[in-house]
Coordinates of C-alpha atoms and ligand atoms in Angstrom, one line a residue:
M1123 CA 93.8 81.8 124.0
F1124 CA 97.2 82.5 122.9
G1125 CA 100.4 82.4 125.0
Y1126 CA 103.9 81.8 125.6
P1127 CA 104.9 80.0 129.0
G1128 CA 107.5 80.7 131.1
G1129 CA 108.7 80.2 134.7
N1130 CA 106.6 82.7 136.5
I1131 CA 103.3 82.0 135.1
V1132 CA 104.2 78.3 134.5
D1133 CA 101.5 77.6 137.8
V1134 CA 98.9 78.9 135.2
F1135 CA 99.7 76.8 132.4
D1136 CA 99.2 73.9 134.4
C1137 CA 95.5 74.7 134.8
V1138 CA 96.0 75.8 130.7
R1139 CA 96.6 72.0 130.0
T1140 CA 93.2 70.9 131.0
A1141 CA 90.6 74.1 130.1
K1142 CA 88.1 73.7 128.2
F1143 CA 89.0 76.7 125.6
R1144 CA 91.7 76.1 123.0
F1145 CA 95.0 77.5 123.7
V1146 CA 97.5 78.0 120.5
L1147 CA 101.0 78.4 121.3
G1148 CA 103.0 81.2 119.4
R1149 CA 106.6 81.6 118.7
H1150 CA 107.0 85.2 119.7
E1151 CA 105.4 87.1 122.5
Q1152 CA 104.2 89.8 119.8
G1153 CA 102.6 87.7 117.5
C1154 CA 100.6 86.2 120.4
V1155 CA 99.0 89.2 121.1
H1156 CA 98.5 89.9 117.5
M1157 CA 96.5 87.2 117.5
A1158 CA 94.3 87.4 119.9
D1159 CA 93.7 91.2 118.2
G1160 CA 93.2 89.7 114.9
Y1161 CA 90.4 87.1 116.7
A1162 CA 88.9 90.3 118.4
R1163 CA 88.7 92.3 115.4
A1164 CA 87.1 89.5 113.6
T1165 CA 84.5 88.9 116.3
G1166 CA 84.4 92.0 118.4
R1167 CA 84.5 89.9 121.0
P1168 CA 87.6 90.0 123.8
G1169 CA 90.8 88.4 122.5
V1170 CA 93.0 87.0 125.1
A1171 CA 96.8 86.6 125.3
I1172 CA 99.0 85.3 127.8
V1173 CA 102.7 85.8 128.7
T1174 CA 105.4 85.2 131.3
S1175 CA 107.4 88.3 133.6
G1176 CA 110.1 89.9 132.0
P1177 CA 111.0 89.4 128.3
G1178 CA 107.8 87.4 127.7
A1179 CA 105.8 90.7 128.9
T1180 CA 107.9 93.2 127.4
N1181 CA 107.5 91.4 124.0
A1182 CA 104.1 91.7 124.5
I1183 CA 104.1 95.3 124.7
T1184 CA 103.2 96.3 121.3
G1185 CA 101.1 94.2 120.7
L1186 CA 99.0 95.9 123.4
A1187 CA 99.4 99.2 122.0
T1188 CA 98.6 98.3 118.7
A1189 CA 95.6 97.1 120.2
N1190 CA 94.5 99.6 122.4
M1191 CA 95.4 102.4 119.9
D1192 CA 92.6 100.9 117.1
G1193 CA 90.1 100.3 120.5
V1194 CA 90.2 96.8 120.2
P1195 CA 88.8 94.5 123.4
L1196 CA 92.0 92.6 124.8
V1197 CA 93.1 91.5 128.0
L1198 CA 96.6 90.0 128.3
V1199 CA 97.4 87.9 131.5
S1200 CA 101.2 88.6 132.0
G1201 CA 103.2 86.1 135.0
Q1202 CA 105.2 88.2 137.4
V1203 CA 107.6 88.0 140.2
P1204 CA 106.5 86.8 143.6
L1205 CA 105.5 89.6 145.6
S1206 CA 107.8 89.6 148.1
Q1207 CA 110.7 90.1 145.2
I1208 CA 109.1 92.9 143.2
G1209 CA 111.4 95.9 143.3
T1210 CA 114.3 93.7 144.0
D1211 CA 115.3 93.4 140.0
A1212 CA 115.0 90.0 140.6
F1213 CA 115.4 87.3 137.2
Q1214 CA 113.1 88.4 134.9
E1215 CA 111.0 91.3 136.7
A1216 CA 109.9 94.1 135.2
D1217 CA 107.6 96.4 136.3
M1218 CA 104.7 95.4 133.7
T1219 CA 102.1 97.5 135.0
G1220 CA 104.5 100.7 134.9
I1221 CA 105.7 100.1 131.4
C1222 CA 101.8 99.5 130.2
R1223 CA 100.5 102.9 131.8
A1224 CA 100.9 104.4 128.0
A1225 CA 100.2 101.3 126.0
T1226 CA 97.1 99.9 127.6
K1227 CA 93.3 101.4 128.7
H1228 CA 94.1 99.7 132.1
S1229 CA 96.2 97.7 134.1
F1230 CA 96.1 95.1 137.6
L1231 CA 98.8 94.0 139.7
V1232 CA 96.9 91.5 141.6
K1233 CA 98.4 91.2 145.2
S1234 CA 95.8 88.1 146.6
A1235 CA 94.3 85.1 145.2
D1236 CA 91.3 86.1 146.5
E1237 CA 91.0 89.2 144.3
I1238 CA 91.4 87.0 141.1
P1239 CA 88.0 86.6 140.3
E1240 CA 87.0 90.2 140.5
T1241 CA 89.8 91.5 138.9
V1242 CA 89.5 89.0 135.8
A1243 CA 85.5 90.3 135.9
E1244 CA 86.7 94.1 135.8
A1245 CA 89.4 93.8 133.3
F1246 CA 86.9 92.2 130.7
Y1247 CA 84.5 95.0 131.9
I1248 CA 87.0 97.5 131.2
A1249 CA 88.2 96.1 127.9
T1250 CA 84.6 95.9 126.4
H1251 CA 82.8 98.8 128.1
G1252 CA 82.9 102.4 126.8
K1253 CA 85.6 102.6 123.9
P1254 CA 87.6 99.2 124.2
G1255 CA 90.9 98.7 124.6
A1256 CA 93.5 96.5 126.1
V1257 CA 93.8 95.1 129.7
V1258 CA 96.2 93.7 131.7
I1259 CA 96.6 91.5 134.5
D1260 CA 99.5 91.3 136.1
V1261 CA 99.8 88.4 138.5
P1262 CA 102.6 87.2 140.7
R1263 CA 103.9 83.9 141.2
N1264 CA 103.1 83.3 144.9
V1265 CA 99.5 84.6 144.1
Q1266 CA 99.4 82.3 141.3
E1267 CA 100.1 79.3 143.8
A1268 CA 98.0 80.6 146.5
M1269 CA 94.2 79.1 147.1
T1270 CA 91.2 80.7 147.3
A1271 CA 87.8 80.0 147.8
A1272 CA 86.8 83.3 145.8
R1273 CA 83.7 83.1 143.3
Y1274 CA 83.4 85.1 139.7
P1275 CA 81.4 87.9 140.6
E1276 CA 77.9 88.4 138.9
R1277 CA 78.0 91.9 138.0
V1278 CA 80.8 94.3 137.8
S1279 CA 80.5 97.8 139.5
L1280 CA 83.3 100.1 139.7
R1281 CA 83.8 102.9 141.5
A1282 CA 85.7 105.7 138.9
Y1283 CA 84.6 104.1 135.8
H1284 CA 80.9 104.8 134.1
P1285 CA 81.6 104.8 130.5
E1286 CA 77.7 104.5 129.3
S1287 CA 76.5 107.5 128.1
A1288 CA 73.3 108.6 126.2
A1289 CA 72.3 111.9 123.7
T1290 CA 70.4 114.6 125.0
S1291 CA 67.4 115.4 123.4
S1292 CA 68.7 119.0 122.6
Q1293 CA 71.9 117.3 121.1
V1294 CA 69.9 114.8 119.0
N1295 CA 67.4 118.0 117.9
R1296 CA 70.1 120.1 117.1
L1297 CA 72.2 117.4 114.8
A1298 CA 68.4 116.1 113.3
K1299 CA 67.8 120.0 112.4
W1300 CA 71.6 120.3 110.9
L1301 CA 71.0 117.6 108.9
N1302 CA 67.9 118.6 107.5
E1303 CA 69.0 122.2 106.5
A1304 CA 72.8 121.2 105.4
K1305 CA 73.2 121.3 101.5
R1306 CA 76.3 119.4 101.0
P1307 CA 76.5 117.1 104.6
V1308 CA 78.9 114.3 104.7
L1309 CA 79.4 111.7 106.9
L1310 CA 82.9 110.5 108.4
A1311 CA 82.8 107.0 109.4
G1312 CA 85.3 105.6 111.8
G1313 CA 86.1 102.6 113.7
G1314 CA 83.7 103.4 116.1
V1315 CA 80.8 102.6 113.7
I1316 CA 82.2 98.8 113.1
A1317 CA 83.0 98.9 117.1
A1318 CA 79.3 99.6 117.8
N1319 CA 77.6 97.5 114.9
A1320 CA 76.6 100.7 113.2
S1321 CA 77.4 100.1 109.7
S1322 CA 73.9 99.3 108.3
D1323 CA 72.7 102.2 110.5
V1324 CA 75.3 104.6 108.7
A1325 CA 74.1 103.1 105.2
A1326 CA 70.3 103.7 106.4
L1327 CA 70.8 107.4 107.5
S1328 CA 73.0 108.1 104.2
R1329 CA 70.3 106.3 101.8
K1330 CA 67.3 108.2 103.5
A1331 CA 69.1 111.8 102.9
D1332 CA 71.6 111.3 100.2
I1333 CA 74.7 112.1 102.3
P1334 CA 78.1 110.9 101.2
V1335 CA 79.8 108.9 103.5
A1336 CA 83.8 109.1 103.9
T1337 CA 85.3 106.6 106.3
T1338 CA 88.8 106.5 107.5
L1339 CA 91.4 103.7 107.2
M1340 CA 89.7 101.9 110.9
G1341 CA 86.0 102.7 109.0
L1342 CA 86.7 101.1 105.9
G1343 CA 83.8 98.5 105.5
S1344 CA 81.2 100.4 107.5
I1345 CA 79.5 101.4 103.9
E1346 CA 79.4 99.3 100.7
E1347 CA 81.8 100.9 98.5
S1348 CA 79.9 100.2 95.4
D1349 CA 77.3 102.8 96.8
E1350 CA 77.2 106.0 94.9
R1351 CA 77.3 107.9 98.1
A1352 CA 80.7 105.9 99.1
L1353 CA 83.3 108.3 98.8
G1354 CA 86.1 105.6 99.9
M1355 CA 89.0 106.6 102.3
A1356 CA 89.5 110.2 103.7
G1357 CA 92.9 111.3 104.7
L1358 CA 96.7 110.6 104.0
Y1359 CA 96.5 108.3 100.7
G1360 CA 92.7 108.8 100.7
T1361 CA 90.4 109.2 97.6
H1362 CA 90.2 112.6 95.6
A1363 CA 86.2 112.2 96.2
A1364 CA 86.8 111.8 100.3
N1365 CA 89.0 114.4 101.0
A1366 CA 87.1 117.5 98.1
A1367 CA 84.1 116.3 99.5
L1368 CA 84.9 116.9 103.2
V1369 CA 86.6 120.4 102.5
A1370 CA 83.7 121.5 100.5
A1371 CA 81.0 120.1 103.2
D1372 CA 78.6 122.8 104.8
L1373 CA 78.2 119.8 107.4
V1374 CA 80.5 117.1 108.9
V1375 CA 79.4 114.5 110.8
A1376 CA 82.3 112.4 112.3
L1377 CA 81.3 108.9 113.6
G1378 CA 83.3 106.7 115.7
V1379 CA 86.7 109.0 114.8
R1380 CA 89.6 110.0 116.8
F1381 CA 90.5 112.8 114.1
S1382 CA 94.1 111.5 114.0
D1383 CA 96.6 113.7 111.7
R1384 CA 96.6 111.4 108.9
I1385 CA 92.6 112.9 108.7
T1386 CA 93.3 116.4 110.4
D1387 CA 96.1 117.3 107.9
R1388 CA 94.5 116.8 104.8
C1389 CA 90.8 117.7 106.1
F1390 CA 91.0 120.1 108.8
P1391 CA 94.3 121.5 108.7
K1392 CA 93.1 125.0 110.8
G1393 CA 91.4 122.3 113.5
T1394 CA 88.3 123.4 112.1
C1395 CA 86.2 122.8 108.9
R1396 CA 84.4 125.3 106.8
G1397 CA 81.3 124.2 107.6
R1398 CA 79.5 122.9 111.0
L1399 CA 81.4 120.1 112.5
V1400 CA 79.5 117.5 114.6
H1401 CA 81.6 114.6 116.3
V1402 CA 80.2 111.5 117.6
D1403 CA 81.8 109.2 119.8
C1404 CA 81.7 106.8 122.9
D1405 CA 85.0 108.4 124.1
P1406 CA 84.6 111.7 126.0
S1407 CA 88.3 112.4 125.9
S1408 CA 88.5 112.7 122.4
I1409 CA 86.2 115.4 121.6
D1410 CA 87.6 119.0 121.1
K1411 CA 91.0 117.1 121.1
N1412 CA 92.2 117.2 117.6
V1413 CA 89.7 119.8 116.2
T1414 CA 87.2 122.1 117.4
V1415 CA 83.5 121.0 117.0
D1416 CA 80.4 122.9 116.9
L1417 CA 78.5 120.1 118.3
G1418 CA 80.1 116.7 120.4
I1419 CA 78.0 114.0 121.5
V1420 CA 78.9 111.4 123.8
A1421 CA 77.0 108.8 123.4
D1422 CA 77.2 105.0 121.7
V1423 CA 76.9 105.7 117.6
K1424 CA 74.5 102.9 116.9
D1425 CA 72.1 104.2 119.8
L1426 CA 72.3 107.7 118.3
L1427 CA 71.9 107.2 114.9
A1428 CA 68.7 104.8 115.9
T1429 CA 67.0 108.1 117.9
V1430 CA 68.1 111.0 115.3
D1431 CA 66.4 108.6 112.5
S1432 CA 63.0 109.8 113.0
R1433 CA 63.8 113.2 113.0
V1434 CA 65.8 113.4 109.4
K1435 CA 63.6 114.2 106.5
P1436 CA 64.0 111.8 103.9
R1437 CA 65.5 114.1 101.0
R1438 CA 67.2 114.2 97.5
R1439 CA 70.3 115.5 96.9
A1440 CA 70.7 115.5 93.5
A1441 CA 73.2 118.5 92.8
W1442 CA 76.0 117.7 95.9
L1443 CA 75.4 113.7 94.9
S1444 CA 76.3 115.1 91.1
R1445 CA 79.1 116.9 92.4
V1446 CA 80.7 113.8 94.4
A1447 CA 80.2 111.7 91.2
G1448 CA 82.7 114.1 89.4
W1449 CA 84.9 113.7 92.0
K1450 CA 84.8 110.3 91.7
A1451 CA 85.3 110.2 88.2
R1452 CA 88.5 111.8 88.4
P1453 CA 91.2 109.7 87.3
A1454 CA 93.2 108.0 90.2
P1455 CA 96.8 109.2 90.3
T1456 CA 99.1 106.9 87.9
D1457 CA 101.8 106.8 90.6
H1458 CA 100.6 102.9 90.7
L1459 CA 101.1 101.9 87.2
S1460 CA 104.0 99.9 86.9
R1461 CA 106.9 99.9 84.5
K1462 CA 107.1 97.9 81.7
G1463 CA 107.4 93.7 82.3
A1464 CA 106.9 94.7 86.4
I1465 CA 103.9 93.6 88.6
A1466 CA 101.7 96.7 89.2
P1467 CA 100.3 96.7 92.5
R1468 CA 97.0 97.2 91.8
D1469 CA 96.7 94.1 89.5
I1470 CA 98.2 92.1 92.6
V1471 CA 95.5 93.6 95.0
E1472 CA 92.3 93.2 92.7
T1473 CA 93.8 89.5 91.3
L1474 CA 93.6 88.4 95.0
A1475 CA 90.2 90.0 95.9
R1476 CA 89.3 88.0 92.7
A1477 CA 90.6 84.7 94.0
A1478 CA 89.3 85.1 97.5
G1479 CA 85.8 85.7 96.4
E1480 CA 83.3 87.0 98.3
D1481 CA 83.4 85.3 101.6
A1482 CA 87.2 86.6 102.1
L1483 CA 88.6 88.3 105.5
F1484 CA 92.1 90.7 104.4
V1485 CA 94.6 91.9 107.0
A1486 CA 97.1 94.5 106.1
D1487 CA 100.5 95.0 107.0
V1488 CA 102.2 98.5 107.0
G1489 CA 103.6 100.3 104.5
Q1490 CA 102.8 100.7 100.6
N1491 CA 100.9 97.2 100.7
Q1492 CA 98.9 98.3 103.3
M1493 CA 97.7 101.7 101.5
W1494 CA 97.0 99.6 98.1
C1495 CA 95.0 97.5 99.9
A1496 CA 93.0 100.3 101.7
Q1497 CA 92.8 102.0 97.9
Y1498 CA 92.3 98.8 95.7
L1499 CA 89.8 96.0 97.4
R1500 CA 86.4 97.1 97.0
H1501 CA 85.4 97.2 101.0
S1502 CA 82.3 96.0 101.0
S1503 CA 81.5 94.6 105.0
P1504 CA 82.9 95.6 108.4
R1505 CA 85.5 93.6 110.2
R1506 CA 86.3 91.9 107.0
F1507 CA 89.5 94.2 106.3
L1508 CA 91.7 94.4 109.7
T1509 CA 95.2 96.4 109.9
S1510 CA 97.3 98.1 112.4
G1511 CA 95.7 101.9 111.8
G1512 CA 96.8 104.1 114.8
M1513 CA 100.2 102.2 116.0
G1514 CA 100.9 101.0 111.9
T1515 CA 102.8 97.7 113.6
M1516 CA 104.8 96.2 110.6
G1517 CA 104.2 92.8 111.4
F1518 CA 100.8 92.7 112.3
A1519 CA 99.6 91.0 109.3
L1520 CA 100.5 87.2 109.9
P1521 CA 99.7 86.7 113.2
A1522 CA 96.6 88.9 113.4
A1523 CA 95.3 86.8 110.5
I1524 CA 95.8 83.4 112.3
G1525 CA 93.5 84.8 115.1
A1526 CA 91.4 85.6 112.5
A1527 CA 91.2 82.4 111.0
I1528 CA 90.7 80.6 114.3
A1529 CA 87.2 83.3 115.0
R1530 CA 85.9 83.0 111.2
P1531 CA 86.7 79.6 109.6
D1532 CA 84.1 79.8 107.3
L1533 CA 86.1 82.6 105.7
K1534 CA 89.0 82.8 103.4
I1535 CA 91.7 84.4 105.0
V1536 CA 94.4 86.2 103.5
A1537 CA 97.4 88.6 105.1
V1538 CA 99.0 90.8 102.5
A1539 CA 102.4 92.3 104.1
G1540 CA 105.7 93.8 102.9
D1541 CA 108.8 92.0 102.4
G1542 CA 110.2 94.2 105.6
G1543 CA 106.9 93.5 107.3
A1544 CA 107.0 89.8 106.1
Q1545 CA 110.3 89.4 108.5
M1546 CA 109.1 90.9 111.2
T1547 CA 107.0 88.0 112.2
I1548 CA 107.5 85.3 109.9
E1549 CA 108.0 83.0 112.5
E1550 CA 104.1 82.5 113.3
L1551 CA 104.4 80.7 110.0
A1552 CA 105.2 77.7 112.4
V1553 CA 101.9 78.5 114.2
A1554 CA 100.1 78.3 111.0
V1555 CA 101.2 75.5 109.9
A1556 CA 101.1 73.3 113.6
E1557 CA 97.8 74.5 113.6
R1558 CA 96.4 73.7 110.2
I1559 CA 95.5 77.1 110.1
P1560 CA 94.9 77.9 106.0
V1561 CA 95.8 81.0 105.8
V1562 CA 97.5 82.5 102.5
L1563 CA 100.4 85.3 103.1
V1564 CA 101.0 87.8 100.2
V1565 CA 104.4 89.4 100.2
M1566 CA 103.8 92.2 98.0
D1567 CA 107.9 92.1 97.4
N1568 CA 109.6 95.4 96.5
G1569 CA 113.1 94.8 97.8
C1570 CA 112.6 97.8 100.1
L1571 CA 110.9 99.6 102.8
G1572 CA 108.8 101.1 99.9
M1573 CA 106.9 103.3 101.8
V1574 CA 109.9 104.9 103.2
R1575 CA 111.7 104.6 99.9
Q1576 CA 108.9 106.8 98.7
M1577 CA 108.9 109.5 101.5
Q1578 CA 112.5 109.8 100.6
D1579 CA 112.1 110.2 97.0
E1580 CA 109.3 112.5 97.5
S1581 CA 110.6 114.9 100.2
F1582 CA 114.4 114.1 100.4
G1583 CA 115.0 114.6 96.7
G1584 CA 115.4 110.8 96.4
R1585 CA 117.9 110.4 99.0
R1586 CA 117.5 107.0 99.9
C1587 CA 119.1 105.5 103.1
A1588 CA 118.3 102.4 105.1
V1589 CA 115.8 101.1 102.5
K1590 CA 117.5 98.4 100.4
L1591 CA 116.5 95.2 102.0
A1592 CA 119.4 93.2 100.6
G1593 CA 123.4 94.0 100.4
H1594 CA 125.5 93.5 97.7
G1595 CA 124.2 91.4 94.8
D1596 CA 120.8 90.9 96.6
T1597 CA 122.3 89.3 99.5
G1598 CA 119.9 88.9 102.5
R1599 CA 117.1 88.8 100.4
P1600 CA 115.2 85.8 101.6
D1601 CA 113.6 83.2 99.2
F1602 CA 109.9 83.5 100.6
A1603 CA 108.8 80.5 98.8
K1604 CA 111.5 78.8 100.1
L1605 CA 111.1 79.8 104.1
A1606 CA 107.2 78.7 103.9
R1607 CA 108.5 75.1 102.5
A1608 CA 110.8 74.9 105.4
Y1609 CA 108.4 76.1 107.8
G1610 CA 105.9 73.0 106.4
A1611 CA 103.5 75.6 104.3
I1612 CA 103.4 75.6 100.0
G1613 CA 105.5 78.2 99.0
V1614 CA 105.1 79.9 95.7
R1615 CA 106.8 82.6 93.7
V1616 CA 105.4 85.0 90.7
D1617 CA 107.1 87.4 89.1
N1618 CA 105.8 87.4 85.6
P1619 CA 102.8 89.3 85.1
A1620 CA 101.2 87.1 82.6
K1621 CA 101.2 84.1 85.5
L1622 CA 100.0 86.5 87.9
D1623 CA 96.2 85.2 87.6
A1624 CA 96.8 81.5 87.6
A1625 CA 99.3 81.1 90.4
I1626 CA 97.0 83.4 92.9
A1627 CA 94.1 81.2 91.4
K1628 CA 95.9 78.1 92.4
A1629 CA 97.8 78.9 95.8
M1630 CA 94.2 80.1 96.9
R1631 CA 92.4 77.0 96.2
A1632 CA 95.1 75.3 99.0
R1633 CA 93.6 74.2 102.1
K1634 CA 97.0 74.7 103.8
P1635 CA 98.6 77.6 104.8
V1636 CA 100.8 79.3 101.6
V1637 CA 102.8 82.2 101.1
I1638 CA 102.7 83.8 98.0
D1639 CA 105.7 86.0 97.5
V1640 CA 104.8 88.0 94.4
A1641 CA 107.7 90.6 93.2
V1642 CA 106.1 94.1 93.0
D1643 CA 107.8 97.0 91.1
P1644 CA 110.6 98.7 93.3
E1645 CA 109.2 102.1 92.2
A1646 CA 105.6 101.8 92.7
N1647 CA 104.4 104.6 94.8
A1648 CA 101.4 104.8 97.2
Ligands
TPP388 C1 107.6 98.0 114.0 C2 107.6 99.4 112.9 N1 109.1 99.7 112.4 C3 108.8 100.8 111.5 C4 108.1 101.4 111.1 C5 107.9 102.4 109.8 N2 107.7 101.8 108.8 C6 106.5 102.1 108.2 S1 106.3 101.7 106.3 C7 108.1 100.9 106.5 C8 107.8 100.4 105.6 C9 107.3 98.9 105.1 O1 108.0 98.1 104.4 P1 107.5 96.9 103.4 O2 107.1 96.1 104.8 O3 108.6 96.1 102.7 O4 106.3 97.3 102.6 P2 106.4 98.5 101.8 O5 106.0 99.7 102.2 O6 107.8 97.9 100.9 O7 105.3 97.7 100.9 C10 108.6 101.2 107.7 C11 109.8 101.1 107.8 C12 106.7 101.0 111.4 N3 105.4 101.2 111.1 N4 106.5 99.8 112.2
MG389 MG1 108.5 96.2 101.0

């Protein structure tokens, strides 16, 4: 449990003191929720956070929206003013359930202590069933103080929420028939494949019938990228092969995706595709929402693939795979190459991957650094690349990495952030030091809000505004290595391309929290 106390949750903290689970004190409520989120993404189990009312609760909102958008199971307990004071503008009163309407899957306001066990059980049920999401339990102070004999229920049964659903046999038959008929099929794997633990089933289908697989940003890791059928990431900043294949396909089977604009703008610009489009998702509201599909199946991706498997004929599709190979061989754009003497983003990411080894988990922040990680890491297994896909929340990486490190102490945990995003949640470095969590934070330091700078260069004739992270003579640019040392972590600065390899390898071996501040060519694009 990750959290931050205050007056309207202090009664609960009196019990946290003696609880049998580990409690981690964050340094900002947004950080606490990202930690719970990172824990959940790394394991598939719900993350839990606890905050006080008013500003503690509102500080948590960005974290909630970030988890919820990406379908991450999370439960947040927030303190609230006593029931009798709700609506009186009491000290540290915020209408949490009202604010949460658009940022969570569901939120509860508990009105008596007798409701607590049932509400907690329902919150975890909702967070983890159907499409996972963030759930809030808002607990007024007087309810925290009251006594109850109520017990934790054995089963949860909700009158209005029955998310379990399965494909009909006619849907399964039609999907199998279309897969068997298709000449140019493509699977599009999203975060739902990882959430459903269906990566190996996707790989099996791809192998059996020679079907290329593209992934969304959230789906990275759902297929081993060294496989000849793996196309890499689709959509904006995606690979040529993934986008070309999705456009040329005569059948696209989208698994656990929600068709965000980052995919549709490139691959489904008219809201449909050239061939047949099948959408499999556990969330009924996502079907026919952003694209019009020929077949929509509301089902658990893993269950569906298991059912369809026996009806799909083994097949070789040499002609289609050779076209795919041609697209994959096309040289990548040269935007990532850096000028003489500067460190190229690709070199940083590839050096990090080499130094971290196989047993590593990367958390990417948001901006160019995120896209460079998406593009240049070789994603090979699920839950090893965490990033804020839907919200694109700067500041996500470090706290989420701390949560992931607590969940997976067996892995090397590397957070990659830009110099902008790193400054949004750097305070959580204190948690890594105090709790002895050996995360590595790599700051890809280009001195600017690079992603926005790139947009201004490409779409606004180079009219740059509000993107330089420094004042006159570079004032205001923190020395991240010194900042790390101020927190008690190891701090390293790398600005010489020739020293990149050795510096990163050495920093990676430390068993303490480390910040590696790497100078990145400020003009490099993603
Ligand atoms: C909280 C938040 N505020 C603003 C943005 C908009 N935004 C997206 S990328 C970006 C620039 C990020 O800069 P930096 O962290 O230095 O990463 P870089 O692009 O330079 O790698 C901004 C401002 C955002 N995604 N999240
Ligand atoms: Mg930057």
